[in-house]
Coordinates of N, CA, C and O in Angstrom, one line a residue:
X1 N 77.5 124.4 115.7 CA 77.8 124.2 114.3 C 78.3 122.8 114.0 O 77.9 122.2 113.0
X2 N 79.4 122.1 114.9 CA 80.0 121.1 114.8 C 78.8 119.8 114.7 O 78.8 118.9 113.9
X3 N 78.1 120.1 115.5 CA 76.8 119.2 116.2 C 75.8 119.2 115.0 O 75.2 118.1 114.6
X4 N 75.5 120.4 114.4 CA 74.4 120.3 113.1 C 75.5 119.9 112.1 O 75.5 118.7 111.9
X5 N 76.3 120.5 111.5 CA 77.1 119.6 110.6 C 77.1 117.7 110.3 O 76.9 117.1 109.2
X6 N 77.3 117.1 111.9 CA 77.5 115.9 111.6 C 75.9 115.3 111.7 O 75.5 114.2 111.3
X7 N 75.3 116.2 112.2 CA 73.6 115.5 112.2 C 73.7 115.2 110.8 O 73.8 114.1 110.4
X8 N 73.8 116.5 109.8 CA 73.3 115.9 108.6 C 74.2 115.2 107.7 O 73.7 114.9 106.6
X9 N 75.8 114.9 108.1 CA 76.1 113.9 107.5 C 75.8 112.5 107.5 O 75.8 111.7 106.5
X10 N 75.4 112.3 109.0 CA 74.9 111.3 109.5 C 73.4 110.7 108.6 O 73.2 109.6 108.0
X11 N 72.7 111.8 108.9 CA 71.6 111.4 108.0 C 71.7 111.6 106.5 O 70.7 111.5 105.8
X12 N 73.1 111.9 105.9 CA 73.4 111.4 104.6 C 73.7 110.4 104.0 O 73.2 109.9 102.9
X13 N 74.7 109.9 104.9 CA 75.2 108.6 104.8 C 74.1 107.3 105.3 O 74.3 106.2 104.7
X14 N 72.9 107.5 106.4 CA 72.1 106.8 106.5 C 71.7 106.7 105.2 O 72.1 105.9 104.4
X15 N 70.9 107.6 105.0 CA 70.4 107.3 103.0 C 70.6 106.5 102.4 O 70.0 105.6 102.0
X16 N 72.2 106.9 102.2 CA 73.1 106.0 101.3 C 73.2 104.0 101.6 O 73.5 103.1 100.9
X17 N 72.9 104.2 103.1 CA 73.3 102.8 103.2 C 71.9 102.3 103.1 O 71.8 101.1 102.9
X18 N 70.7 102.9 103.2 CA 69.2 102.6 102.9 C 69.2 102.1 101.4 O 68.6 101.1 101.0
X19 N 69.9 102.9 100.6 CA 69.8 103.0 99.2 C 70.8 101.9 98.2 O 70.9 101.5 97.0
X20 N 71.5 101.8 99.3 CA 72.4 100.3 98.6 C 71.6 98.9 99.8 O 71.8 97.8 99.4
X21 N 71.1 99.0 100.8 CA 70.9 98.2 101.1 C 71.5 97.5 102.3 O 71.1 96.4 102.5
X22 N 72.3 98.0 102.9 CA 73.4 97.8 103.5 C 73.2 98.2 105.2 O 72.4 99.1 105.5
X23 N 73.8 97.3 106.3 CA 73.4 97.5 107.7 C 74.9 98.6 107.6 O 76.0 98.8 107.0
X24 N 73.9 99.3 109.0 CA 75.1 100.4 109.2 C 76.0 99.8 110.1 O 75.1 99.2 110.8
X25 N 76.8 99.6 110.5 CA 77.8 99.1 111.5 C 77.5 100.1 113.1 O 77.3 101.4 113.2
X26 N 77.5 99.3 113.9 CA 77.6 99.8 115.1 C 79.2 100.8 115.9 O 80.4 100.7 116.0
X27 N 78.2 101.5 116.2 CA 79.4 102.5 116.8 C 80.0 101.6 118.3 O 79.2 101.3 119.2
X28 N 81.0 101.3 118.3 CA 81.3 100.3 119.5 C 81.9 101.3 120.4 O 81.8 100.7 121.5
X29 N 82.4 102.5 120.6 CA 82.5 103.3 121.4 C 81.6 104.2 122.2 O 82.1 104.7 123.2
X30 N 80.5 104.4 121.8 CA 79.2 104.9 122.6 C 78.0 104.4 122.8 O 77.6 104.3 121.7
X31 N 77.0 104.0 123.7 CA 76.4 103.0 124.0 C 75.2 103.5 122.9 O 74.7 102.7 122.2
X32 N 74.8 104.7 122.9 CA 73.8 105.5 122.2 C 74.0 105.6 121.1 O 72.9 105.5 120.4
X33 N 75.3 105.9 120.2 CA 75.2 106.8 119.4 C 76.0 107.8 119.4 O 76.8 108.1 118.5
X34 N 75.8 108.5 120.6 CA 75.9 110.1 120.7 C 76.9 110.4 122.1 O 76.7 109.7 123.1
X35 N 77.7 111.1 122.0 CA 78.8 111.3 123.1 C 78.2 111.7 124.1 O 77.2 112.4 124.2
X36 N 79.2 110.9 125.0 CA 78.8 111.1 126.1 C 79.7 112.0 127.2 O 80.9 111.9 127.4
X37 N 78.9 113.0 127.9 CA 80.1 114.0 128.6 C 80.1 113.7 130.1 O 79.3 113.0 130.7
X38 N 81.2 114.2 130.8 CA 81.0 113.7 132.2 C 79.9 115.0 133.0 O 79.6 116.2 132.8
X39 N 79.7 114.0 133.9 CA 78.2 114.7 134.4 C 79.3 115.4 136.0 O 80.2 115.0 136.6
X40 N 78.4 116.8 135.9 CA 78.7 117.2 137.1 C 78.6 116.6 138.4 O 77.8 115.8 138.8
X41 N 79.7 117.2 139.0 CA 79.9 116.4 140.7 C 79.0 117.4 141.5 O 78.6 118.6 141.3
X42 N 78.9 115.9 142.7 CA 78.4 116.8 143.8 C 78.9 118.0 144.6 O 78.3 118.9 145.1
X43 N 80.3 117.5 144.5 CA 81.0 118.6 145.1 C 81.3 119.9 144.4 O 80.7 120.4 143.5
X44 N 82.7 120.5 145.1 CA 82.4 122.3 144.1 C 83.0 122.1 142.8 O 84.1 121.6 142.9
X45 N 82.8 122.3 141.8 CA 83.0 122.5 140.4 C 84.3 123.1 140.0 O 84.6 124.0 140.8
X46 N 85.1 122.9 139.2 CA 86.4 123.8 138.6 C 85.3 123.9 137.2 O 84.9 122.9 136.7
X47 N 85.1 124.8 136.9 CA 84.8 125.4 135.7 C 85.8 124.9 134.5 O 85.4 124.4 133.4
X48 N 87.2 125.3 134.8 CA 88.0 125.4 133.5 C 88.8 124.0 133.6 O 89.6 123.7 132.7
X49 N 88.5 123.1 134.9 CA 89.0 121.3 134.7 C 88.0 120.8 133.9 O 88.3 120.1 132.9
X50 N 86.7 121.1 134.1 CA 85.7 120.3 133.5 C 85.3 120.8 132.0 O 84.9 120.1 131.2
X51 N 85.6 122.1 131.8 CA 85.8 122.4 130.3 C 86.8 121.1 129.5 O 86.8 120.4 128.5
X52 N 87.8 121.2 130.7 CA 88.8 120.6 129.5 C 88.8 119.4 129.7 O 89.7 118.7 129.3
X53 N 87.4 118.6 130.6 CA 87.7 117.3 130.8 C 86.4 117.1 129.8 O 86.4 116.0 129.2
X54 N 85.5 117.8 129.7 CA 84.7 117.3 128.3 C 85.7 117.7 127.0 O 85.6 116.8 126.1
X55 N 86.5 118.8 126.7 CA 87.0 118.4 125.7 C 87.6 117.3 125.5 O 87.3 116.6 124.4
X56 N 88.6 116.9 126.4 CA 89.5 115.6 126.6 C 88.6 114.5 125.8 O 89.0 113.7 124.9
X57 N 87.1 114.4 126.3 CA 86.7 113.1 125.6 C 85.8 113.5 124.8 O 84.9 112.7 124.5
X58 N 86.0 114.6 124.2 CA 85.8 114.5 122.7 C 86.5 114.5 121.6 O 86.2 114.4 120.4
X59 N 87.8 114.8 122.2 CA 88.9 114.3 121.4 C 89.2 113.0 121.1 O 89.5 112.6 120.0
X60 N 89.1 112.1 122.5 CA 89.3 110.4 122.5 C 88.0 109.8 121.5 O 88.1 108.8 120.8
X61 N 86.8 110.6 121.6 CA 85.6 110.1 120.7 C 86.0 110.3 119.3 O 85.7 109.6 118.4
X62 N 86.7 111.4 119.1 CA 87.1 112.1 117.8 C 88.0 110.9 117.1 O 87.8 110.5 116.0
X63 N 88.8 110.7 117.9 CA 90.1 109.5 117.6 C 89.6 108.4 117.1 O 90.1 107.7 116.2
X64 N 88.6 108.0 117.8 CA 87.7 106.7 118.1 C 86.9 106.5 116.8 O 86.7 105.5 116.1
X65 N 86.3 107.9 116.7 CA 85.5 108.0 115.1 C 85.7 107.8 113.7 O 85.1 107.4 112.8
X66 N 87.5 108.3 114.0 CA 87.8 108.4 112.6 C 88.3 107.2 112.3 O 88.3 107.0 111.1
X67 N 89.2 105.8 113.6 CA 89.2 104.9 113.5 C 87.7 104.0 112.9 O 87.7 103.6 111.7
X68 N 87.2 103.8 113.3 CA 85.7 103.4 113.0 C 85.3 103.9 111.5 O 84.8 102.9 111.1
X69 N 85.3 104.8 110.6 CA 85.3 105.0 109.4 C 86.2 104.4 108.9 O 85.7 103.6 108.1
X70 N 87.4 104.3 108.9 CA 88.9 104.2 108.8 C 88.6 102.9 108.4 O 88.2 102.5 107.3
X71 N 88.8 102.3 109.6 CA 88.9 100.5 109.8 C 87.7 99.9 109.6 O 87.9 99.2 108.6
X72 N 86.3 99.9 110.0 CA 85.0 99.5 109.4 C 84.0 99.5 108.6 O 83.4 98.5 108.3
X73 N 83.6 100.8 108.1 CA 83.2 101.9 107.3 C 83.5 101.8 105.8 O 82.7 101.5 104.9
X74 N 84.7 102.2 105.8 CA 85.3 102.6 104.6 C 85.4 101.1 103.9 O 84.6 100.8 103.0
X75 N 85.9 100.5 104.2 CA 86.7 99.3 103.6 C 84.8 98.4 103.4 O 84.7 97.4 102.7
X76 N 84.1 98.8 103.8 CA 82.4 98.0 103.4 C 81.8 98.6 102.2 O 81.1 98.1 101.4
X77 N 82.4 100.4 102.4 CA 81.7 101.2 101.0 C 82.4 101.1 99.8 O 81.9 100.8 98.7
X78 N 83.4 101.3 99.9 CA 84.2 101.7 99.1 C 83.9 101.2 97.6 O 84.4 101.5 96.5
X79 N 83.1 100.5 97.7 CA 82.9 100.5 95.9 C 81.9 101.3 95.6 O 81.9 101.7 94.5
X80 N 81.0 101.9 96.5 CA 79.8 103.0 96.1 C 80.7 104.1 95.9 O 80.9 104.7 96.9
X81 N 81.3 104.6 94.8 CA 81.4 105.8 94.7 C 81.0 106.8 95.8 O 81.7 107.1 96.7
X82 N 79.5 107.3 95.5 CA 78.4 108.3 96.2 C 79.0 108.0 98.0 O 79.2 109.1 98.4
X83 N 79.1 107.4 98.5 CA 79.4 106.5 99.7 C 80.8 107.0 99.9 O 81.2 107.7 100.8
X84 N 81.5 106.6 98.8 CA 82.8 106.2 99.4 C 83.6 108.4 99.5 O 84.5 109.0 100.0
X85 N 82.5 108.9 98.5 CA 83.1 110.3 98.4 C 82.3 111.5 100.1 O 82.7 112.6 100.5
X86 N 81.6 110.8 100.5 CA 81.0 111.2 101.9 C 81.8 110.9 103.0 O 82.1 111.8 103.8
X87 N 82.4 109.4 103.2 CA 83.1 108.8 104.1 C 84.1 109.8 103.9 O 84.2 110.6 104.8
X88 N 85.0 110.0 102.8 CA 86.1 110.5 103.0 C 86.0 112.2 103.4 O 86.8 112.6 104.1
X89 N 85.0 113.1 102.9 CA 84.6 114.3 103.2 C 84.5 114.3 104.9 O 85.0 115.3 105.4
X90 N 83.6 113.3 106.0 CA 83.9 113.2 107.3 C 85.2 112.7 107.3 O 85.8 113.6 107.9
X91 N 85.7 112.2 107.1 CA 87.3 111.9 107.6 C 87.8 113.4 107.4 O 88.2 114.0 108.4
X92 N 87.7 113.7 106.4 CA 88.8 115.7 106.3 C 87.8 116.4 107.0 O 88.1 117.6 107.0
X93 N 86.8 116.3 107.6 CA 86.2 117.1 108.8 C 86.9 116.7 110.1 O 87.3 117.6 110.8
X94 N 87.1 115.5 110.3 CA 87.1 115.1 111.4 C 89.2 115.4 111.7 O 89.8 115.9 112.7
X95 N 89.7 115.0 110.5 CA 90.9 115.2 111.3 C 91.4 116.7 111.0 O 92.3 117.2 111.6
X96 N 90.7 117.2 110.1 CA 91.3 119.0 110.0 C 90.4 119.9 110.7 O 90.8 121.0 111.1
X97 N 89.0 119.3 110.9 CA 88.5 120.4 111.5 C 88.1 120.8 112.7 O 88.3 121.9 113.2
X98 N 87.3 119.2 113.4 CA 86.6 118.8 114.7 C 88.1 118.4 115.5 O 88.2 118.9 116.6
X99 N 89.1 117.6 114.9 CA 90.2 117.6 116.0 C 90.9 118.2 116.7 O 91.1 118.0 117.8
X100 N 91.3 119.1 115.9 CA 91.9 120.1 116.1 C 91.3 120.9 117.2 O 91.8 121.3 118.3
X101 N 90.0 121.2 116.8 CA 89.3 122.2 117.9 C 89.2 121.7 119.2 O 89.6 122.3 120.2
X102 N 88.7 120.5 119.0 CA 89.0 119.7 120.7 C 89.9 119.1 121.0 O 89.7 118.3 121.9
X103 N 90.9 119.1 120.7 CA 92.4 119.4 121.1 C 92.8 120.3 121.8 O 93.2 120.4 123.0
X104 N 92.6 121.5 120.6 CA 92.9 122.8 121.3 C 92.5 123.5 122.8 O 93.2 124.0 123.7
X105 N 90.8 123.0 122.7 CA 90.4 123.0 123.8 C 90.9 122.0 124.9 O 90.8 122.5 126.1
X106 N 91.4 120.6 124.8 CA 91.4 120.4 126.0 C 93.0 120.3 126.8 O 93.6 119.7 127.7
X107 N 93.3 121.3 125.9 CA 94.8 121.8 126.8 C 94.9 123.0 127.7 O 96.0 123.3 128.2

């Protein structure tokens, strides 16, 4: 749900910056785009380390994200209205809803 939610903010906010004209800023935290999790070892597996070691970095990506709206983002829209009322709607996803959960998880 977390994952389809932000697909389509993502491709809302793309719109928006189509529609004013505007380059999107690069995510400087992921090489893709898209989080990256740690890939299984060769050796034997802990199930409930590596649960909590992908949550762990989707919490740091979480942190990372909302800086990036925060500090880059925001301060480029903020005169679009339409723009600036999206940016802030992912921000109250991101720190009330997505953090929390991968937090919770990676304890």
């Amino acid at each position: 749900m977390i994952v389809r939610q932000q697909e389509i903010r993502t491709s809302e906010l793309s719109g928006l910056f189509d529609k004013y004209g505007l380059d999107i800023p690069v995510n400087p935290y992921t090489a893709s785009g898209k989080i990256s999790f740690p890939k299984e070892s060769t050796g034997s597996l802990d199930p409930n380390a590596f649960y909590k070691e992908v949550c762990k970095g989707a919490m740091d990506l979480e942190i990372k994200r909302f800086a990036l709206y925060e500090r880059q983002i925001f301060p480029i829209i903020k005169e679009y209205s339409d723009m600036a009322v999206l940016i802030s709607e992912i921000m109250t996803d991101s720190q009330e809803g997505y953090l929390p959960s991968v937090t919770l998880c990676s304890h």
